[in-house]
XYZ file of C-alpha atoms in Angstrom:
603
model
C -109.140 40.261 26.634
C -111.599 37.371 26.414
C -111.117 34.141 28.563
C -110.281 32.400 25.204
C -107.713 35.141 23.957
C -106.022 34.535 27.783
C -105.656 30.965 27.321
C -104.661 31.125 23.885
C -101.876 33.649 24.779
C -100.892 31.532 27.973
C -100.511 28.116 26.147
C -98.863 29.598 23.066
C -96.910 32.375 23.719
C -93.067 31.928 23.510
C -92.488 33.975 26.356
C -93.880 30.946 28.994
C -93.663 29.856 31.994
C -92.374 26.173 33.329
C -95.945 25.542 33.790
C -96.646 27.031 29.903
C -93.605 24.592 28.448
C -95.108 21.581 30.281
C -98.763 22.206 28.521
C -96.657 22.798 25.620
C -94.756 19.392 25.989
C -97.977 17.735 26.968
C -100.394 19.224 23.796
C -96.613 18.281 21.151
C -96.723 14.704 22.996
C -100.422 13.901 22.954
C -100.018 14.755 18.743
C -97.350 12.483 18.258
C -99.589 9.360 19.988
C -102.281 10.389 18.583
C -100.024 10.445 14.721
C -98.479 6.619 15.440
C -101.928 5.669 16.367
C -103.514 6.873 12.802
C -100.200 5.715 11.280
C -100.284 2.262 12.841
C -103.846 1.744 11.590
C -103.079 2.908 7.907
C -99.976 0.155 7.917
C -102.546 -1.998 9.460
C -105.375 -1.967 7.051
C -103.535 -2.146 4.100
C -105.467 -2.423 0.850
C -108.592 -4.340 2.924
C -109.851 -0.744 4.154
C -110.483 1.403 1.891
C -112.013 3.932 4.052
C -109.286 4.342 6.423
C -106.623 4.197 3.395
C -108.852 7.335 2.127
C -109.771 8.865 5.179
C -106.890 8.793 7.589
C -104.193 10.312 4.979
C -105.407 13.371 5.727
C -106.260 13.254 9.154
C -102.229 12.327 9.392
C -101.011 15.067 6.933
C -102.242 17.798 9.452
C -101.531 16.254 12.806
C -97.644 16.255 11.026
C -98.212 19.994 10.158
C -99.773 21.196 13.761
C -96.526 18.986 15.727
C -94.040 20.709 13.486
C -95.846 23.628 14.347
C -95.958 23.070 17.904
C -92.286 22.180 17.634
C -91.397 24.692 16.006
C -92.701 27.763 18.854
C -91.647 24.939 21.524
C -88.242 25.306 20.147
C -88.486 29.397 20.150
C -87.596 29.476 16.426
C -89.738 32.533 16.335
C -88.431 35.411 17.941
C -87.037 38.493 16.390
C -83.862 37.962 16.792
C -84.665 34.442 14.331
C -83.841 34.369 10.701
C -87.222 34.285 8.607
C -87.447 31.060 6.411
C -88.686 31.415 2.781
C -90.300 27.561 0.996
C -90.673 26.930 -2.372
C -93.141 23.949 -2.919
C -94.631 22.825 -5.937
C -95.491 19.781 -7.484
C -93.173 17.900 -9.886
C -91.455 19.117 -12.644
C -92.891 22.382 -11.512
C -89.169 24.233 -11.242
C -88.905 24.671 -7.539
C -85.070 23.845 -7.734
C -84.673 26.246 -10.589
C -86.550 29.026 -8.814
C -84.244 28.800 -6.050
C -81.485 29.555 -8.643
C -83.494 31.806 -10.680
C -83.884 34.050 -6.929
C -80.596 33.980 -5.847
C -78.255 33.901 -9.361
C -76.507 30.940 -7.882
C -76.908 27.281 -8.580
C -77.849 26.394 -4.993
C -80.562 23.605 -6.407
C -79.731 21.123 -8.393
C -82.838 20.913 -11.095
C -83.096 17.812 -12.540
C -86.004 16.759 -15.607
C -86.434 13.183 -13.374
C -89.481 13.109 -11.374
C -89.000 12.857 -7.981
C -85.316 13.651 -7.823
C -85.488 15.660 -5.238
C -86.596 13.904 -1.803
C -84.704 16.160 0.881
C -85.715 19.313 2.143
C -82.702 21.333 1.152
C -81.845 24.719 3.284
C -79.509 27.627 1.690
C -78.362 30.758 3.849
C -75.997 33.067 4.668
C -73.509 31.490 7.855
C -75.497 30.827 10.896
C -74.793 30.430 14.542
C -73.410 27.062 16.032
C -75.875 27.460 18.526
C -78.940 28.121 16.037
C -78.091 25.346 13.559
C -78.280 23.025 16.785
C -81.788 24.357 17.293
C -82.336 23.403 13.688
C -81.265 20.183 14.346
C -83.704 19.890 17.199
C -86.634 20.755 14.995
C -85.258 17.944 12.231
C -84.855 15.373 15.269
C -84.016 12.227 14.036
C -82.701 13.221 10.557
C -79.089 14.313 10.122
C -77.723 17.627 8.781
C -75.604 17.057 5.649
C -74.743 19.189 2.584
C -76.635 18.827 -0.514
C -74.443 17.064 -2.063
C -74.329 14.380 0.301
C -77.656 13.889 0.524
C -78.854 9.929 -0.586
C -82.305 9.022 -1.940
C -81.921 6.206 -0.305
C -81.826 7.694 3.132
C -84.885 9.929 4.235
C -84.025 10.747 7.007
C -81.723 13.544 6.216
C -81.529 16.992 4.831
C -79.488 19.449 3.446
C -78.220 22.340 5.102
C -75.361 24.475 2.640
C -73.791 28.106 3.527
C -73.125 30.400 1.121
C -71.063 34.032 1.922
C -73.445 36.419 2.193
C -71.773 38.636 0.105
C -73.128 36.474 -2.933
C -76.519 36.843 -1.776
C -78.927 38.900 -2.785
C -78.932 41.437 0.163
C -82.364 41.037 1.063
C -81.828 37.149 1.587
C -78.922 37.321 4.234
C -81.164 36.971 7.214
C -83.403 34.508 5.085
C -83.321 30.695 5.213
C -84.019 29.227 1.420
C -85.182 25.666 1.415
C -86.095 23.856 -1.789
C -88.388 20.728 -0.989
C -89.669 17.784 -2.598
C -92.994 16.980 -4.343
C -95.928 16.689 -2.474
C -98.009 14.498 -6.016
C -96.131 11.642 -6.950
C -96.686 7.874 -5.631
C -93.198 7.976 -4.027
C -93.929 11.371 -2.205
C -95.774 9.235 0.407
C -92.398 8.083 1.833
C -90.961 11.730 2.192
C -94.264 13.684 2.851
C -93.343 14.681 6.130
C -90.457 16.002 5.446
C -92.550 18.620 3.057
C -94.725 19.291 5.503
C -92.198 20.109 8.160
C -90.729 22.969 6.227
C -94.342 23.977 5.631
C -94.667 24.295 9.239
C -91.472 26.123 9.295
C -91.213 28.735 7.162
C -92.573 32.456 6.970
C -93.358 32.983 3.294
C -94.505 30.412 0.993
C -93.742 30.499 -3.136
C -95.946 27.726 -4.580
C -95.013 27.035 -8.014
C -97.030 25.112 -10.394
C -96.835 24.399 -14.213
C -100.100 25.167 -16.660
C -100.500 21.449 -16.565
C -100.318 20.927 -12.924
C -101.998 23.830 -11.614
C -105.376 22.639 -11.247
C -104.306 18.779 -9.732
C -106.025 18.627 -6.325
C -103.172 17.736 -4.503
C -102.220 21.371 -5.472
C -105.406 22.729 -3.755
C -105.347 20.316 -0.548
C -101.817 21.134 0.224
C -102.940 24.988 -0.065
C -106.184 24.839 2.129
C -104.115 22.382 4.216
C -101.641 25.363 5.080
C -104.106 28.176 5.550
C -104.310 28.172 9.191
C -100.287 29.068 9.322
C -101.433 32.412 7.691
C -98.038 32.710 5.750
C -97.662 35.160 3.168
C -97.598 33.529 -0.516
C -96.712 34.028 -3.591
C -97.830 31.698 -6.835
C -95.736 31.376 -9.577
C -97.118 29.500 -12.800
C -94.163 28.216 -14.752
C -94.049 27.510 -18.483
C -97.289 29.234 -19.007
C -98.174 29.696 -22.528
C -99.305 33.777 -22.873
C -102.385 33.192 -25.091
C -103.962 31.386 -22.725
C -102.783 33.159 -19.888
C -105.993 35.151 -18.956
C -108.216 32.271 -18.817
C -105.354 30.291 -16.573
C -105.627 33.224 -14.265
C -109.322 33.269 -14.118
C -109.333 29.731 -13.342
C -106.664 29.861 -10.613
C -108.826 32.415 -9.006
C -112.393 30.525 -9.138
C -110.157 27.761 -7.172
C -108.484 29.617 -4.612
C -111.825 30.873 -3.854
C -113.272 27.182 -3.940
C -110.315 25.891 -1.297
C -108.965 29.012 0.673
C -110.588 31.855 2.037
C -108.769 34.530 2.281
C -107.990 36.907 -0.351
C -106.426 35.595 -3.636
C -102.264 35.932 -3.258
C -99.885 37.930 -6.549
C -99.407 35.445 -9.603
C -96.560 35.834 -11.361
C -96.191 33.624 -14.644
C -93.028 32.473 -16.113
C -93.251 32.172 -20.163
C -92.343 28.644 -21.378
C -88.800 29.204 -22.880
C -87.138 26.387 -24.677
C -83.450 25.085 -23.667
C -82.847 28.353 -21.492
C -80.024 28.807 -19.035
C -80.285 29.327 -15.758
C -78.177 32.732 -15.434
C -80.838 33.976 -18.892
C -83.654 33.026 -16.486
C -81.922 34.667 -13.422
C -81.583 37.764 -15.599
C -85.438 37.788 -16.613
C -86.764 36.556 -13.303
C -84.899 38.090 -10.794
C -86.578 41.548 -11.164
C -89.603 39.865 -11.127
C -89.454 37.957 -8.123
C -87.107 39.619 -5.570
C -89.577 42.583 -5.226
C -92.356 40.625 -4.409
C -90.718 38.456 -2.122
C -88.539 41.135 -0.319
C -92.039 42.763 0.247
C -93.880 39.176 1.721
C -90.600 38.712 3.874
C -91.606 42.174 5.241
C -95.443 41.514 5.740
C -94.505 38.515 7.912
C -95.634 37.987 11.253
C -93.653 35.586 12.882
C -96.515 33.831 13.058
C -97.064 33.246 16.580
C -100.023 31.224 17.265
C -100.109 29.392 14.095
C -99.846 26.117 16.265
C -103.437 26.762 17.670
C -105.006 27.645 15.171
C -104.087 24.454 13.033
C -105.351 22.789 16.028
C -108.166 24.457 16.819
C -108.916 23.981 12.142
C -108.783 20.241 12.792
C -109.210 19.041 16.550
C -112.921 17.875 15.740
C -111.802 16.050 12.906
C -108.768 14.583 14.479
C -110.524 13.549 18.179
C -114.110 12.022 15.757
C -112.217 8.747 15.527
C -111.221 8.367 19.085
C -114.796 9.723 20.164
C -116.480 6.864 18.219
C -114.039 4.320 20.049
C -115.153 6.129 22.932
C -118.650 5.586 21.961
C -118.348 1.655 21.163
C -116.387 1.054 24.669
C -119.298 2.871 26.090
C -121.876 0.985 24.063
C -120.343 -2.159 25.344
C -120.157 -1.103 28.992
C -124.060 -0.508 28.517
C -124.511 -3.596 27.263
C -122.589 -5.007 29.982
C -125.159 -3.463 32.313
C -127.789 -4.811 30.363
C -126.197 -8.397 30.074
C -126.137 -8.526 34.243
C -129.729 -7.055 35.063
C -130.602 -9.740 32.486
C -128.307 -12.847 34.313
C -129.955 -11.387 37.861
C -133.605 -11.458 36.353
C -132.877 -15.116 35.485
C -131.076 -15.975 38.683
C -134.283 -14.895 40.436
C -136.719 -16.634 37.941
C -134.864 -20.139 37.502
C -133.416 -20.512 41.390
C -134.668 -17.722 44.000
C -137.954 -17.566 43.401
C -138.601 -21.256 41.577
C -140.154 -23.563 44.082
C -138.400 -26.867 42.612
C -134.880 -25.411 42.634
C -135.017 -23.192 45.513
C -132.289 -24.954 48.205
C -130.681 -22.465 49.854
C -133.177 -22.478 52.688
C -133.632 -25.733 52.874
C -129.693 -25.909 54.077
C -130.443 -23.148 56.368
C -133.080 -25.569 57.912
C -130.815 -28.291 58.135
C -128.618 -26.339 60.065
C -131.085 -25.237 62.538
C -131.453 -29.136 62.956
C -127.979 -28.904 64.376
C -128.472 -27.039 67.063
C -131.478 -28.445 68.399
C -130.808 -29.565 71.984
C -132.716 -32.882 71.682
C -132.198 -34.990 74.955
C -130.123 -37.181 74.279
C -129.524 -36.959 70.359
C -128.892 -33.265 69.382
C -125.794 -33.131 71.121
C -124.476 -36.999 69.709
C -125.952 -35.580 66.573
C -123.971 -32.389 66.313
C -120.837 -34.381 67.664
C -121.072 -37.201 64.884
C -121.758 -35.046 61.833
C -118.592 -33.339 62.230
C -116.320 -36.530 62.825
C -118.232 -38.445 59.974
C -118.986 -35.808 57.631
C -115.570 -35.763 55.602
C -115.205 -39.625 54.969
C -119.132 -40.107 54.178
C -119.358 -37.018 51.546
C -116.500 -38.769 49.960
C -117.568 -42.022 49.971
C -121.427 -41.048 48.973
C -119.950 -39.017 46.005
C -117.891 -41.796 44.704
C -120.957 -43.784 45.010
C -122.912 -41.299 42.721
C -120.166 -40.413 40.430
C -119.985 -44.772 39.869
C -124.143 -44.486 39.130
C -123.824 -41.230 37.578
C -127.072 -39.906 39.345
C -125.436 -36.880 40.583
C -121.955 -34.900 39.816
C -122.384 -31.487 41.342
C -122.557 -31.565 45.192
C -123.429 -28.197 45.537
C -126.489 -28.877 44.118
C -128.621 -26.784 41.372
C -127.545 -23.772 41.936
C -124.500 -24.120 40.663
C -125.939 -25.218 37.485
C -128.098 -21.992 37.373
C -125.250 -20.214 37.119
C -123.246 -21.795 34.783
C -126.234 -21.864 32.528
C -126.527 -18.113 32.882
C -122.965 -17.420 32.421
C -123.024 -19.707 29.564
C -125.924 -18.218 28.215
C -124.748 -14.750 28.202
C -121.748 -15.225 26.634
C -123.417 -17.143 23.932
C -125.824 -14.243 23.155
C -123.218 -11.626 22.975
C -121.230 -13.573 20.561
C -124.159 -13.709 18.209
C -125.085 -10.154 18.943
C -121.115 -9.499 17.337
C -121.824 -11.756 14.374
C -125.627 -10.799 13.345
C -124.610 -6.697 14.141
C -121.714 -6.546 12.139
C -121.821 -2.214 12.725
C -122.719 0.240 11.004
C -119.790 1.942 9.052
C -115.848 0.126 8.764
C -114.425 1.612 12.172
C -117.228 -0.172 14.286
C -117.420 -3.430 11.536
C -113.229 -3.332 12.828
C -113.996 -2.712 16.336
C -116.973 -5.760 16.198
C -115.004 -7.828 14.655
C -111.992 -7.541 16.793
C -113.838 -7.752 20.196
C -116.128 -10.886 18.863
C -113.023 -12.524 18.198
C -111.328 -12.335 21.134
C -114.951 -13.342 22.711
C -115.041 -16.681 20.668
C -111.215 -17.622 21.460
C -110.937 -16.743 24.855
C -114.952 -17.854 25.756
C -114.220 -21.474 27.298
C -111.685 -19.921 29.401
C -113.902 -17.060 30.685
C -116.928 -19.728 31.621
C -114.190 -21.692 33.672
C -112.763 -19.243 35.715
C -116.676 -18.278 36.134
C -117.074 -21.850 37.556
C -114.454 -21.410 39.647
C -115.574 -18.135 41.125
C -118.814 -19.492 41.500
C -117.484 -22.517 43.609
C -115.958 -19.926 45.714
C -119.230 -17.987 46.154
C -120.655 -21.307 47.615
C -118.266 -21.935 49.567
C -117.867 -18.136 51.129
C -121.979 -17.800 51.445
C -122.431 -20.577 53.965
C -121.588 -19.026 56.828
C -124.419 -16.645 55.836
C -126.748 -20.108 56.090
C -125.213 -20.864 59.450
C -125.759 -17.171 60.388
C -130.115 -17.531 59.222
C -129.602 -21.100 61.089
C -128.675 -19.355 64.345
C -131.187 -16.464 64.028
C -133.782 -19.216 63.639
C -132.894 -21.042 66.799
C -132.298 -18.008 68.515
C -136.025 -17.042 67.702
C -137.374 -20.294 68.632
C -135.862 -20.172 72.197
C -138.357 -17.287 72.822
C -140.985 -19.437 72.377
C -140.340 -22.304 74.642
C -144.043 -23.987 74.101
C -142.940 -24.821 70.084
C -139.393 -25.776 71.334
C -140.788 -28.200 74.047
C -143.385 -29.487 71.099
C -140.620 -30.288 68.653
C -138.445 -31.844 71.654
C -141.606 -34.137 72.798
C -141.944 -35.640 69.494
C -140.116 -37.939 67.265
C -140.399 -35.376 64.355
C -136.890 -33.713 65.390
C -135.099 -36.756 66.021
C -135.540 -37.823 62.438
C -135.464 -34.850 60.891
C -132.263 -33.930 62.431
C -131.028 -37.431 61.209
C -132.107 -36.213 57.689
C -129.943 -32.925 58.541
C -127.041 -34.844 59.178
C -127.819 -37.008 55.951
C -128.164 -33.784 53.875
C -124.503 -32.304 54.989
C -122.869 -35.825 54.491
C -124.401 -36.203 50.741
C -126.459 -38.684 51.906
C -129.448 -37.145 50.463
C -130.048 -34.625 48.179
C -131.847 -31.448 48.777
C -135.215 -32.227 47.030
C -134.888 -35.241 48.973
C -134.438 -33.879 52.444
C -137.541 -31.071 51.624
C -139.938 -34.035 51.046
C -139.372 -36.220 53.704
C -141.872 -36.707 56.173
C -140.048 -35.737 59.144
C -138.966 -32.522 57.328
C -142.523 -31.935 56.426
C -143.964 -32.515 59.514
C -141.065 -29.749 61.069
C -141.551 -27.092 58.622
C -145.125 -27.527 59.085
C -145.671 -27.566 62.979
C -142.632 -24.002 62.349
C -145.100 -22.283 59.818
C -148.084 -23.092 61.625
C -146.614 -21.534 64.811
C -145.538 -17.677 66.306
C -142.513 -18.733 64.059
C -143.796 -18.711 60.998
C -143.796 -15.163 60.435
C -140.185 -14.562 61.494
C -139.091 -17.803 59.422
C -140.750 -16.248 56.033
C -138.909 -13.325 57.080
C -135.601 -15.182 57.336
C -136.063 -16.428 54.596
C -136.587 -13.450 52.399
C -133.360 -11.555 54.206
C -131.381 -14.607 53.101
C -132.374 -14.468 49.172
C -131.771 -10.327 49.245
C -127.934 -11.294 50.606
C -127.544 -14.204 48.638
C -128.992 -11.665 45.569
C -126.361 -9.298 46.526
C -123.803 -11.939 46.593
C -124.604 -13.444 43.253
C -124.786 -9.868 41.648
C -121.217 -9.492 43.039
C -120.256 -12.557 41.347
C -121.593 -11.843 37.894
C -119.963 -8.333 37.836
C -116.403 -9.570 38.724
C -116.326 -13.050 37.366
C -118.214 -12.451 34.070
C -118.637 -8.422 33.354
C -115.708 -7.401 34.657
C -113.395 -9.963 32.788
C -115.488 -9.077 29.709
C -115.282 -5.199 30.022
C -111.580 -5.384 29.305
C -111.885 -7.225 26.349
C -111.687 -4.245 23.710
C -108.544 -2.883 25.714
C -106.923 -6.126 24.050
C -107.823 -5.473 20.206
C -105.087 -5.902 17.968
C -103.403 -2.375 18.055
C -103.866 -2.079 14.461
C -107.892 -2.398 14.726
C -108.403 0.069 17.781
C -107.024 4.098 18.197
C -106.572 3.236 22.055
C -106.485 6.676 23.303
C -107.917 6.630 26.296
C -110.593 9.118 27.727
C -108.646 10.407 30.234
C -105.856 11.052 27.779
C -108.650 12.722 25.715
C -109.756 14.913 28.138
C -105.835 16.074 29.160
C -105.196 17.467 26.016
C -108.561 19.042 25.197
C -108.352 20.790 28.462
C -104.794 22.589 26.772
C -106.429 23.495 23.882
């Protein structure tokens, strides 16, 4: 047996293990999601989609037919020790009530010249088990088992079960289930469709029958090709056909099946038109006309195990093609997320790391070294006096610029740079939503959706990216303190540029300027212009120092690269990667790719 034969035989066969029944469970429960999904987007789109209102009918009409399926081996309604059931479908006005009656030579069906009187499946047998009409109830879960006469239109969610002796059976039909069901053509049919296509699912042997003016409809022909995979033996029955034209009917039937079906062509039997006729006349004509034929399609039945996978395995590619293109936009937008941060990082390095206006970070680094300068008599009182006054003086220097409004941002321009980049990307990907509006409705949906919740929830994102970027400040100093004390560390090796900064006035000042720079006193571009900073950095550069201090300095951009990168990925792209997870429900599928792969993995 081939690997695919195994697995087929393991997932699907009634005879299962616990493992079997929870693949089972798992494939019946990942249909029904994957049904309210479609059927929340139909309700959703309404009459402004057009190609989901003509596209997504379907896609719903056989995910119904494989879960009934599904259900129905789940439930073991297929052994041999089941009754076989026997369907009559049709559209309306085609006489599927009277052919129940015409079968049996009992009025079981009540046929009615109303369209659309019938909206209940309707079951007739011989008595049953308590035991196997509570399976039945199982497969019909949430409708409720009533006679047929106490069955309201108003209430779908019913049907009729009624038990007849089986001594007024036909004797071939007392192990058979009957069921009449509604139309599957009329604008009302939408509300009971399911219900249709659960006995489809169901039953053994199918009787289609169809009047000379309805056989050709194409709801006709979908509803056949939409059963094929359930490989039920079928009968056609053409009702009120007119004889003269009977050979061309026949020869027209047949140059459809073989358009929409591909297996061979079933028997037709047609059904003169007969004016005011009574049922027990018709039960007299018909009777030996159908009871052959169907005694002989109740014997050609199969049980039909299987049936279940092979729906599914007819329409998994068209039912999954939705979901995959979600997959593909969430994807898409991951990429561009990708994109969007190489693209911040590029600037972050062009505009601050590697501009030499805006470039600070060292500068504080330098500062700090100031700090720990042991100048005789000053480093120390230095050191001391920046810590006690620094507090009180960066307040009252920042009031003092806030009154003059030369500066508002303390922590200087690179905190600017970033707002400007965050601000900047989320600017461009709202235009990229607006000028790329997609390329078919699903993505224009998906666009529109995500670009929407971009645009309301944008001034929000950019301040908790403020706020996250204050905290990166904040959180990189100590990386500053840590190139600080690497620097002096380095410099006490070489005593001869230590003792040359100590016997001039250069440090003194300078490290006045440090202390200035941490209190607010001065601004950064200030403090790297100064002379006694210049004279510093020069007599550092110029010295065995010079090297290692370049070197510093390039270690500190690659952390503080690493830092921002960080920041951009959980402050900006990671807040924006959830967005599409927060579409309306009725504008997304939102099955998710693990869920995806789960039940392909059954199949």
């Amino acid at each position: 047996m081939s690997s695919t034969g195994s697995r087929n035989a393991i997932v699907y066969n009634p005879e299962r293990s616990s493992t079997d029944s929870g693949q089972f469970t798992s494939m019946l429960s990942f249909l029904r999601l994957l049904r309210q999904r479609y059927t929340k987007a139909v309700e959703q789109a309404g009459d402004r989609d057009p190609e989901i209102q003509s596209a997504y009918p379907s896609l719903l009409q056989s995910l119904t037919l494989a879960e009934s399926s599904l259900h129905r081996e789940s439930l073991q309604l297929i052994g041999p020790s089941e009754p076989l059931h026997l369907g009559v479908f049709g559209p309306t006005q085609s006489g599927k009530s009277s052919l129940i009656n015409w079968l049996t030579g009992l009025p079981l069906a009540v046929p009615s010249p109303l369209a659309g009187f019938t909206v209940h499946p309707q079951g007739f047998s011989a008595p049953r088990s308590p035991g196997w009409l509570d399976r039945l109830g199982l497969y019909f879960e949430g409708s409720r088992r009533l006679s047929s006469r106490s069955l309201d239109a108003s209430e779908l969610h019913a049907f009729g079960f009624d038990v007849s002796e089986a001594s007024r059976l036909p004797d071939f039909l007392n192990g058979v289930i009957l069921w009449d069901t509604p139309d599957f053509d009329s604008v009302a049919s939408n509300r009971y469709q399911d219900a249709v296509l659960r006995i489809a699912a169901l039953v053994d042997v199918v009787v289609l029958i169809v009047s000379k003016d309805k056989y050709g409809d194409l709801t006709v022909w979908e509803f056949l090709r939409l059963i094929e995979p359930l490989a039920q033996p079928t009968l056609l029955v053409v009702n009120k056909s007119d004889p003269e034209s009977e050979a061309a009917l026949l020869a027209s039937i047949q140059t459809k099946w073989a358009s929409f079906r591909k297996d061979p062509l079933p028997e037709i039997v047609s059904v003169p038109y007969r004016r005011d006729s009574a049922e027990s006349a018709m039960h007299e004509t018909m009777a030996p006309r159908l009871q052959p034929k169907i005694r002989q399609l109740l014997a050609l039945s199969t049980r039909r195990e299987g049936a279940a996978h092979r729906l599914i395995e007819t329409h998994w590619n068209a039912w999954i093609q939705p979901v995959q293109a979600e997959h593909m936009l969430s994807h898409q937008w991951r990429e561009r997320l990708d994109a969007l941060l190489s693209e911040c990082m590029e600037r972050y390095q062009r505009d601050y790391l590697n501009h030499p206006n805006h470039y600070e970070t060292f500068q504080r680094a330098l500062a700090e070294l100031l700090t720990l300068l042991e100048v005789p008599g000053i480093g120390s009182a230095l050191h001391a006096a920046r810590r006690v006054v620094t507090w009180p003086m960066r307040q009252l220097t920042r009031l003092g610029r806030a009154a003059s409004g030369r500066e508002t941002n303390v922590d200087g321009v690179e905190r600017a740079v970033l707002h400007q980049l965050a601000q900047h990307a989320l600017i461009q990907l709202s235009e990229e939503l607006m000028l790329e509006p997609g390329r078919d409705i699903a993505e224009q949906r998906w666009r529109g959706g995500v670009g929407q919740l971009l645009s309301s929830r944008r001034s929000q994102l950019l301040g908790r990216f403020d706020q996250a970027a204050q905290d990166y400040v904040i959180q990189f100093r100590p990386e500053i303190e840590s190139t600080a004390r690497s620097l002096y560390a380095h410099l006490e090796e070489h005593p001869v540029v230590l003792n040359s900064l100590r016997a001039t006035r250069v440090t003194t000042d300078a490290a006045a300027l440090g202390v200035a720079l941490h209190t607010g006193g001065i601004g950064v571009q200030d403090f790297v212009i100064a002379p006694a900073i210049l004279s510093m950095t020069s007599i550092l550069a110029e010295s065995a120092l010079g090297h290692f201090m370049n070197r510093a300095q390039e270690q500190l951009k690659r952390k503080q690269m690493d830092a921002v990168h960080a920041l951009f990925e959980r402050a900006l792209c990671g807040p924006l990667a959830t967005i599409p997870e927060a579409i309306d429900p009725g504008l997304r599928i939102g099955i998710t790719p693990e869920q995806l792969e789960n039940a392909t993995s059954l199949r």
